[in-house]
């Protein structure tokens, strides 16, 4: 049984058929549809010479034992957002399965190193707002106390939803055991952005996941009557915020891959007859280089002070969340580049804006790399998410090449 990329695509369609409705994929973690996807997957691997178990955080491990206990990990996630696409996360797992089958056949069930395919639990965090849940338990970066009391839209506690799937949140630290003998981690993913399509490239090498700074910025001015307050007597909090909304674009454009987004603007009192007395905005800044991220953060703060003064307002910042950039392993980046080049004739290195399980694995100190395949129109987390079958096939071939190269690298 040699590598059969067409079978991977057929299986992705099978999974779509089984776990989607007219609005898209419904494999939200800890739901019955997700369990159904996992059952389907368990049946797929049954005939292989593998060991199969779920760890303490619900991560799904398929192990093909090799001559050496040193392991090559290949990962993805079967869970989706509600009304999601057919490829996000699932492509990684199904392509990984195809690679596992090829290796099992080629080495008659005994490869030189151990191969482990992992389907991470709850990558998306769609139900409880906590992304990378299973991989963070694996990495030991979990936040059990903060997470257990999270509730979904219906008031169901995370702790209880997990228990229904035989996962005890208190046992999460036991998932760290799975790190044993892990020598490298590789992950294929759809890009979920427009860069590769714009460049006309099927595949890309992922340099790492960008760090994120996320803040709420509040401008305080003076609520005033819109009829009686002259223009030069106003302390308009929205005016200051609006200037910042434009300035963050200039701040981001100084750096090649940096992005800054003002995603939310709230005005108070927010009525048509009043000058805005208070304006709350959110800022999300991302870059792969920690010093660039720090610089952009500083510049945005300075700009907000400047605009506050110009509009006779005050400004305050409060951090919502942040994470440091996670650059991937330099030698694995080279191997990934070779695999991409051999498959598509050309290669491009790019950072990932979205976070991925690979970031958690890398934070655990395991050499890690990711590969992207082009997304049509750059759209994901939506039922129209798609990639051409030609590119999907290439991605399976390239992941397979990367797996072979990484197995060699592990043995060196
Ligand atoms: Zn994903």
PDB file of N, CA and C in Angstrom, residues 193-269:
ATOM      1  N   UNK A 193      -5.480  31.976   5.006  1.00  0.00           N
ATOM      2  CA  UNK A 193      -5.264  33.367   4.616  1.00  0.00           C
ATOM      3  C   UNK A 193      -4.984  33.406   3.122  1.00  0.00           C
ATOM      4  N   UNK A 194      -4.812  34.598   2.538  1.00  0.00           N
ATOM      5  CA  UNK A 194      -4.720  34.721   1.080  1.00  0.00           C
ATOM      6  C   UNK A 194      -3.302  34.754   0.504  1.00  0.00           C
ATOM      7  N   UNK A 195      -2.271  34.611   1.332  1.00  0.00           N
ATOM      8  CA  UNK A 195      -0.903  34.898   0.866  1.00  0.00           C
ATOM      9  C   UNK A 195      -0.444  33.939  -0.236  1.00  0.00           C
ATOM     10  N   UNK A 196      -0.587  32.632  -0.018  1.00  0.00           N
ATOM     11  CA  UNK A 196      -0.095  31.672  -1.020  1.00  0.00           C
ATOM     12  C   UNK A 196      -0.872  31.798  -2.332  1.00  0.00           C
ATOM     13  N   UNK A 197      -2.174  31.997  -2.233  1.00  0.00           N
ATOM     14  CA  UNK A 197      -2.975  32.142  -3.458  1.00  0.00           C
ATOM     15  C   UNK A 197      -2.537  33.371  -4.247  1.00  0.00           C
ATOM     16  N   UNK A 198      -2.296  34.457  -3.543  1.00  0.00           N
ATOM     17  CA  UNK A 198      -1.847  35.682  -4.211  1.00  0.00           C
ATOM     18  C   UNK A 198      -0.505  35.499  -4.890  1.00  0.00           C
ATOM     19  N   UNK A 199       0.357  34.660  -4.304  1.00  0.00           N
ATOM     20  CA  UNK A 199       1.683  34.425  -4.881  1.00  0.00           C
ATOM     21  C   UNK A 199       1.650  33.306  -5.914  1.00  0.00           C
ATOM     22  N   UNK A 200       0.497  32.649  -6.045  1.00  0.00           N
ATOM     23  CA  UNK A 200       0.378  31.550  -7.001  1.00  0.00           C
ATOM     24  C   UNK A 200       1.135  30.311  -6.562  1.00  0.00           C
ATOM     25  N   UNK A 201       1.268  30.111  -5.244  1.00  0.00           N
ATOM     26  CA  UNK A 201       2.019  28.961  -4.726  1.00  0.00           C
ATOM     27  C   UNK A 201       1.084  27.971  -4.040  1.00  0.00           C
ATOM     28  N   UNK A 202       1.286  26.662  -4.280  1.00  0.00           N
ATOM     29  CA  UNK A 202       0.448  25.677  -3.606  1.00  0.00           C
ATOM     30  C   UNK A 202       0.813  25.485  -2.136  1.00  0.00           C
ATOM     31  N   UNK A 203       2.118  25.526  -1.830  1.00  0.00           N
ATOM     32  CA  UNK A 203       2.583  25.152  -0.487  1.00  0.00           C
ATOM     33  C   UNK A 203       3.525  26.194   0.102  1.00  0.00           C
ATOM     34  N   UNK A 204       3.557  26.269   1.414  1.00  0.00           N
ATOM     35  CA  UNK A 204       4.464  27.182   2.092  1.00  0.00           C
ATOM     36  C   UNK A 204       5.059  26.561   3.342  1.00  0.00           C
ATOM     37  N   UNK A 205       6.226  27.085   3.743  1.00  0.00           N
ATOM     38  CA  UNK A 205       6.916  26.644   4.955  1.00  0.00           C
ATOM     39  C   UNK A 205       6.583  27.651   6.058  1.00  0.00           C
ATOM     40  N   UNK A 206       6.119  27.159   7.198  1.00  0.00           N
ATOM     41  CA  UNK A 206       5.688  28.068   8.258  1.00  0.00           C
ATOM     42  C   UNK A 206       6.838  28.322   9.235  1.00  0.00           C
ATOM     43  N   UNK A 207       7.221  29.577   9.351  1.00  0.00           N
ATOM     44  CA  UNK A 207       8.364  29.962  10.193  1.00  0.00           C
ATOM     45  C   UNK A 207       8.069  29.849  11.682  1.00  0.00           C
ATOM     46  N   UNK A 208       6.800  29.986  12.020  1.00  0.00           N
ATOM     47  CA  UNK A 208       6.428  29.952  13.433  1.00  0.00           C
ATOM     48  C   UNK A 208       5.088  30.633  13.580  1.00  0.00           C
ATOM     49  N   UNK A 209       4.589  30.674  14.808  1.00  0.00           N
ATOM     50  CA  UNK A 209       3.326  31.385  15.018  1.00  0.00           C
ATOM     51  C   UNK A 209       3.631  32.749  15.646  1.00  0.00           C
ATOM     52  N   UNK A 210       2.906  33.725  15.191  1.00  0.00           N
ATOM     53  CA  UNK A 210       3.147  35.094  15.641  1.00  0.00           C
ATOM     54  C   UNK A 210       2.781  35.272  17.113  1.00  0.00           C
ATOM     55  N   UNK A 211       3.528  36.145  17.770  1.00  0.00           N
ATOM     56  CA  UNK A 211       3.133  36.566  19.111  1.00  0.00           C
ATOM     57  C   UNK A 211       1.959  37.525  19.003  1.00  0.00           C
ATOM     58  N   UNK A 212       1.199  37.618  20.066  1.00  0.00           N
ATOM     59  CA  UNK A 212       0.003  38.466  20.058  1.00  0.00           C
ATOM     60  C   UNK A 212      -0.004  39.383  21.277  1.00  0.00           C
ATOM     61  N   UNK A 213      -0.334  40.654  21.056  1.00  0.00           N
ATOM     62  CA  UNK A 213      -0.646  41.602  22.133  1.00  0.00           C
ATOM     63  C   UNK A 213      -2.089  42.049  21.929  1.00  0.00           C
ATOM     64  N   UNK A 214      -2.924  41.866  22.942  1.00  0.00           N
ATOM     65  CA  UNK A 214      -4.347  42.181  22.790  1.00  0.00           C
ATOM     66  C   UNK A 214      -4.784  43.082  23.938  1.00  0.00           C
ATOM     67  N   UNK A 215      -5.292  44.253  23.600  1.00  0.00           N
ATOM     68  CA  UNK A 215      -5.620  45.264  24.622  1.00  0.00           C
ATOM     69  C   UNK A 215      -6.984  45.903  24.403  1.00  0.00           C
ATOM     70  N   UNK A 216      -7.549  46.411  25.515  1.00  0.00           N
ATOM     71  CA  UNK A 216      -8.686  47.334  25.425  1.00  0.00           C
ATOM     72  C   UNK A 216      -8.120  48.728  25.702  1.00  0.00           C
ATOM     73  N   UNK A 217      -8.452  49.665  24.841  1.00  0.00           N
ATOM     74  CA  UNK A 217      -7.998  51.046  25.010  1.00  0.00           C
ATOM     75  C   UNK A 217      -9.238  51.909  25.189  1.00  0.00           C
ATOM     76  N   UNK A 218      -9.252  52.683  26.270  1.00  0.00           N
ATOM     77  CA  UNK A 218     -10.418  53.531  26.540  1.00  0.00           C
ATOM     78  C   UNK A 218     -10.019  55.003  26.506  1.00  0.00           C
ATOM     79  N   UNK A 219     -10.696  55.749  25.651  1.00  0.00           N
ATOM     80  CA  UNK A 219     -10.499  57.200  25.607  1.00  0.00           C
ATOM     81  C   UNK A 219     -11.624  57.854  26.404  1.00  0.00           C
ATOM     82  N   UNK A 220     -11.249  58.762  27.293  1.00  0.00           N
ATOM     83  CA  UNK A 220     -12.236  59.488  28.097  1.00  0.00           C
ATOM     84  C   UNK A 220     -12.266  60.940  27.660  1.00  0.00           C
ATOM     85  N   UNK A 221     -13.434  61.422  27.218  1.00  0.00           N
ATOM     86  CA  UNK A 221     -13.615  62.833  26.855  1.00  0.00           C
ATOM     87  C   UNK A 221     -14.727  63.421  27.692  1.00  0.00           C
ATOM     88  N   UNK A 222     -15.608  64.141  27.037  1.00  0.00           N
ATOM     89  CA  UNK A 222     -16.743  64.722  27.762  1.00  0.00           C
ATOM     90  C   UNK A 222     -18.004  64.560  26.929  1.00  0.00           C
ATOM     91  N   UNK A 223     -18.969  63.895  27.512  1.00  0.00           N
ATOM     92  CA  UNK A 223     -20.298  63.809  26.906  1.00  0.00           C
ATOM     93  C   UNK A 223     -20.865  65.218  26.810  1.00  0.00           C
ATOM     94  N   UNK A 224     -21.415  65.575  25.662  1.00  0.00           N
ATOM     95  CA  UNK A 224     -21.945  66.938  25.531  1.00  0.00           C
ATOM     96  C   UNK A 224     -23.042  66.963  24.471  1.00  0.00           C
ATOM     97  N   UNK A 225     -23.860  67.986  24.516  1.00  0.00           N
ATOM     98  CA  UNK A 225     -24.982  68.102  23.581  1.00  0.00           C
ATOM     99  C   UNK A 225     -24.462  68.366  22.171  1.00  0.00           C
ATOM    100  N   UNK A 226     -24.973  67.633  21.208  1.00  0.00           N
ATOM    101  CA  UNK A 226     -24.451  67.750  19.847  1.00  0.00           C
ATOM    102  C   UNK A 226     -24.883  69.054  19.168  1.00  0.00           C
ATOM    103  N   UNK A 227     -25.895  69.710  19.720  1.00  0.00           N
ATOM    104  CA  UNK A 227     -26.350  70.967  19.129  1.00  0.00           C
ATOM    105  C   UNK A 227     -25.676  72.180  19.736  1.00  0.00           C
ATOM    106  N   UNK A 228     -25.446  72.132  21.028  1.00  0.00           N
ATOM    107  CA  UNK A 228     -24.989  73.343  21.716  1.00  0.00           C
ATOM    108  C   UNK A 228     -23.479  73.420  21.910  1.00  0.00           C
ATOM    109  N   UNK A 229     -22.759  72.340  21.630  1.00  0.00           N
ATOM    110  CA  UNK A 229     -21.319  72.345  21.916  1.00  0.00           C
ATOM    111  C   UNK A 229     -20.520  72.695  20.653  1.00  0.00           C
ATOM    112  N   UNK A 230     -19.867  73.867  20.614  1.00  0.00           N
ATOM    113  CA  UNK A 230     -19.097  74.253  19.417  1.00  0.00           C
ATOM    114  C   UNK A 230     -17.980  73.251  19.128  1.00  0.00           C
ATOM    115  N   UNK A 231     -17.593  73.178  17.878  1.00  0.00           N
ATOM    116  CA  UNK A 231     -16.588  72.194  17.478  1.00  0.00           C
ATOM    117  C   UNK A 231     -15.283  72.377  18.258  1.00  0.00           C
ATOM    118  N   UNK A 232     -14.902  73.619  18.511  1.00  0.00           N
ATOM    119  CA  UNK A 232     -13.610  73.829  19.185  1.00  0.00           C
ATOM    120  C   UNK A 232     -13.692  73.674  20.698  1.00  0.00           C
ATOM    121  N   UNK A 233     -14.897  73.338  21.195  1.00  0.00           N
ATOM    122  CA  UNK A 233     -15.026  73.167  22.652  1.00  0.00           C
ATOM    123  C   UNK A 233     -15.249  71.705  23.022  1.00  0.00           C
ATOM    124  N   UNK A 234     -15.080  70.814  22.053  1.00  0.00           N
ATOM    125  CA  UNK A 234     -15.430  69.417  22.301  1.00  0.00           C
ATOM    126  C   UNK A 234     -14.254  68.593  22.822  1.00  0.00           C
ATOM    127  N   UNK A 235     -14.596  67.615  23.621  1.00  0.00           N
ATOM    128  CA  UNK A 235     -13.610  66.602  24.034  1.00  0.00           C
ATOM    129  C   UNK A 235     -14.169  65.269  23.546  1.00  0.00           C
ATOM    130  N   UNK A 236     -13.973  65.022  22.254  1.00  0.00           N
ATOM    131  CA  UNK A 236     -14.636  63.919  21.553  1.00  0.00           C
ATOM    132  C   UNK A 236     -13.778  62.647  21.616  1.00  0.00           C
ATOM    133  N   UNK A 237     -14.186  61.711  22.453  1.00  0.00           N
ATOM    134  CA  UNK A 237     -13.392  60.480  22.653  1.00  0.00           C
ATOM    135  C   UNK A 237     -13.325  59.641  21.379  1.00  0.00           C
ATOM    136  N   UNK A 238     -14.374  59.686  20.571  1.00  0.00           N
ATOM    137  CA  UNK A 238     -14.360  58.916  19.324  1.00  0.00           C
ATOM    138  C   UNK A 238     -13.346  59.483  18.335  1.00  0.00           C
ATOM    139  N   UNK A 239     -13.179  60.803  18.328  1.00  0.00           N
ATOM    140  CA  UNK A 239     -12.216  61.412  17.403  1.00  0.00           C
ATOM    141  C   UNK A 239     -10.806  60.894  17.689  1.00  0.00           C
ATOM    142  N   UNK A 240     -10.468  60.816  18.967  1.00  0.00           N
ATOM    143  CA  UNK A 240      -9.139  60.312  19.330  1.00  0.00           C
ATOM    144  C   UNK A 240      -8.995  58.847  18.916  1.00  0.00           C
ATOM    145  N   UNK A 241     -10.036  58.046  19.161  1.00  0.00           N
ATOM    146  CA  UNK A 241      -9.999  56.626  18.809  1.00  0.00           C
ATOM    147  C   UNK A 241      -9.902  56.439  17.293  1.00  0.00           C
ATOM    148  N   UNK A 242     -10.611  57.300  16.561  1.00  0.00           N
ATOM    149  CA  UNK A 242     -10.609  57.197  15.099  1.00  0.00           C
ATOM    150  C   UNK A 242      -9.214  57.466  14.541  1.00  0.00           C
ATOM    151  N   UNK A 243      -8.527  58.445  15.120  1.00  0.00           N
ATOM    152  CA  UNK A 243      -7.157  58.726  14.676  1.00  0.00           C
ATOM    153  C   UNK A 243      -6.262  57.508  14.922  1.00  0.00           C
ATOM    154  N   UNK A 244      -6.469  56.861  16.063  1.00  0.00           N
ATOM    155  CA  UNK A 244      -5.656  55.681  16.384  1.00  0.00           C
ATOM    156  C   UNK A 244      -5.974  54.531  15.408  1.00  0.00           C
ATOM    157  N   UNK A 245      -7.246  54.403  15.045  1.00  0.00           N
ATOM    158  CA  UNK A 245      -7.635  53.324  14.130  1.00  0.00           C
ATOM    159  C   UNK A 245      -6.864  53.420  12.820  1.00  0.00           C
ATOM    160  N   UNK A 246      -6.613  54.656  12.359  1.00  0.00           N
ATOM    161  CA  UNK A 246      -5.852  54.831  11.117  1.00  0.00           C
ATOM    162  C   UNK A 246      -4.356  54.678  11.362  1.00  0.00           C
ATOM    163  N   UNK A 247      -3.897  55.156  12.513  1.00  0.00           N
ATOM    164  CA  UNK A 247      -2.460  55.145  12.792  1.00  0.00           C
ATOM    165  C   UNK A 247      -1.909  53.728  12.942  1.00  0.00           C
ATOM    166  N   UNK A 248      -2.710  52.803  13.481  1.00  0.00           N
ATOM    167  CA  UNK A 248      -2.184  51.437  13.677  1.00  0.00           C
ATOM    168  C   UNK A 248      -1.853  50.776  12.337  1.00  0.00           C
ATOM    169  N   UNK A 249      -2.481  51.253  11.269  1.00  0.00           N
ATOM    170  CA  UNK A 249      -2.149  50.707   9.948  1.00  0.00           C
ATOM    171  C   UNK A 249      -0.744  51.134   9.547  1.00  0.00           C
ATOM    172  N   UNK A 250      -0.422  52.401   9.804  1.00  0.00           N
ATOM    173  CA  UNK A 250       0.920  52.904   9.516  1.00  0.00           C
ATOM    174  C   UNK A 250       1.952  52.172  10.366  1.00  0.00           C
ATOM    175  N   UNK A 251       1.604  51.949  11.636  1.00  0.00           N
ATOM    176  CA  UNK A 251       2.520  51.261  12.552  1.00  0.00           C
ATOM    177  C   UNK A 251       2.811  49.847  12.045  1.00  0.00           C
ATOM    178  N   UNK A 252       1.777  49.127  11.597  1.00  0.00           N
ATOM    179  CA  UNK A 252       1.965  47.743  11.124  1.00  0.00           C
ATOM    180  C   UNK A 252       2.741  47.702   9.815  1.00  0.00           C
ATOM    181  N   UNK A 253       2.472  48.652   8.933  1.00  0.00           N
ATOM    182  CA  UNK A 253       3.065  48.596   7.583  1.00  0.00           C
ATOM    183  C   UNK A 253       4.580  48.782   7.572  1.00  0.00           C
ATOM    184  N   UNK A 254       5.141  49.269   8.678  1.00  0.00           N
ATOM    185  CA  UNK A 254       6.606  49.417   8.753  1.00  0.00           C
ATOM    186  C   UNK A 254       7.300  48.066   8.761  1.00  0.00           C
ATOM    187  N   UNK A 255       6.558  46.993   9.057  1.00  0.00           N
ATOM    188  CA  UNK A 255       7.162  45.663   9.192  1.00  0.00           C
ATOM    189  C   UNK A 255       6.473  44.707   8.222  1.00  0.00           C
ATOM    190  N   UNK A 256       7.291  43.844   7.590  1.00  0.00           N
ATOM    191  CA  UNK A 256       6.799  43.037   6.468  1.00  0.00           C
ATOM    192  C   UNK A 256       5.545  42.223   6.792  1.00  0.00           C
ATOM    193  N   UNK A 257       5.567  41.454   7.865  1.00  0.00           N
ATOM    194  CA  UNK A 257       4.471  40.517   8.113  1.00  0.00           C
ATOM    195  C   UNK A 257       3.621  40.887   9.312  1.00  0.00           C
ATOM    196  N   UNK A 258       3.851  42.090   9.861  1.00  0.00           N
ATOM    197  CA  UNK A 258       3.117  42.484  11.066  1.00  0.00           C
ATOM    198  C   UNK A 258       1.677  42.851  10.727  1.00  0.00           C
ATOM    199  N   UNK A 259       0.776  42.619  11.681  1.00  0.00           N
ATOM    200  CA  UNK A 259      -0.616  43.053  11.513  1.00  0.00           C
ATOM    201  C   UNK A 259      -1.116  43.712  12.798  1.00  0.00           C
ATOM    202  N   UNK A 260      -1.937  44.753  12.633  1.00  0.00           N
ATOM    203  CA  UNK A 260      -2.605  45.410  13.759  1.00  0.00           C
ATOM    204  C   UNK A 260      -4.070  45.582  13.377  1.00  0.00           C
ATOM    205  N   UNK A 261      -4.953  45.237  14.304  1.00  0.00           N
ATOM    206  CA  UNK A 261      -6.387  45.279  14.002  1.00  0.00           C
ATOM    207  C   UNK A 261      -7.168  45.937  15.127  1.00  0.00           C
ATOM    208  N   UNK A 262      -8.019  46.893  14.780  1.00  0.00           N
ATOM    209  CA  UNK A 262      -8.960  47.419  15.760  1.00  0.00           C
ATOM    210  C   UNK A 262     -10.299  46.756  15.434  1.00  0.00           C
ATOM    211  N   UNK A 263     -10.657  45.764  16.206  1.00  0.00           N
ATOM    212  CA  UNK A 263     -11.805  44.929  15.852  1.00  0.00           C
ATOM    213  C   UNK A 263     -13.121  45.374  16.451  1.00  0.00           C
ATOM    214  N   UNK A 264     -13.061  46.208  17.462  1.00  0.00           N
ATOM    215  CA  UNK A 264     -14.292  46.606  18.142  1.00  0.00           C
ATOM    216  C   UNK A 264     -14.206  48.072  18.564  1.00  0.00           C
ATOM    217  N   UNK A 265     -15.274  48.805  18.353  1.00  0.00           N
ATOM    218  CA  UNK A 265     -15.373  50.203  18.795  1.00  0.00           C
ATOM    219  C   UNK A 265     -16.718  50.376  19.497  1.00  0.00           C
ATOM    220  N   UNK A 266     -16.680  50.799  20.753  1.00  0.00           N
ATOM    221  CA  UNK A 266     -17.939  51.061  21.472  1.00  0.00           C
ATOM    222  C   UNK A 266     -17.946  52.520  21.909  1.00  0.00           C
ATOM    223  N   UNK A 267     -19.045  53.208  21.640  1.00  0.00           N
ATOM    224  CA  UNK A 267     -19.147  54.610  22.043  1.00  0.00           C
ATOM    225  C   UNK A 267     -20.211  54.775  23.126  1.00  0.00           C
ATOM    226  N   UNK A 268     -19.944  55.711  24.034  1.00  0.00           N
ATOM    227  CA  UNK A 268     -20.893  56.004  25.116  1.00  0.00           C
ATOM    228  C   UNK A 268     -21.136  57.502  25.163  1.00  0.00           C
ATOM    229  N   UNK A 269     -22.332  58.039  25.249  1.00  0.00           N
ATOM    230  CA  UNK A 269     -23.566  57.252  25.417  1.00  0.00           C
ATOM    231  C   UNK A 269     -24.025  56.554  24.136  1.00  0.00           C
TER     232      UNK A 269
END
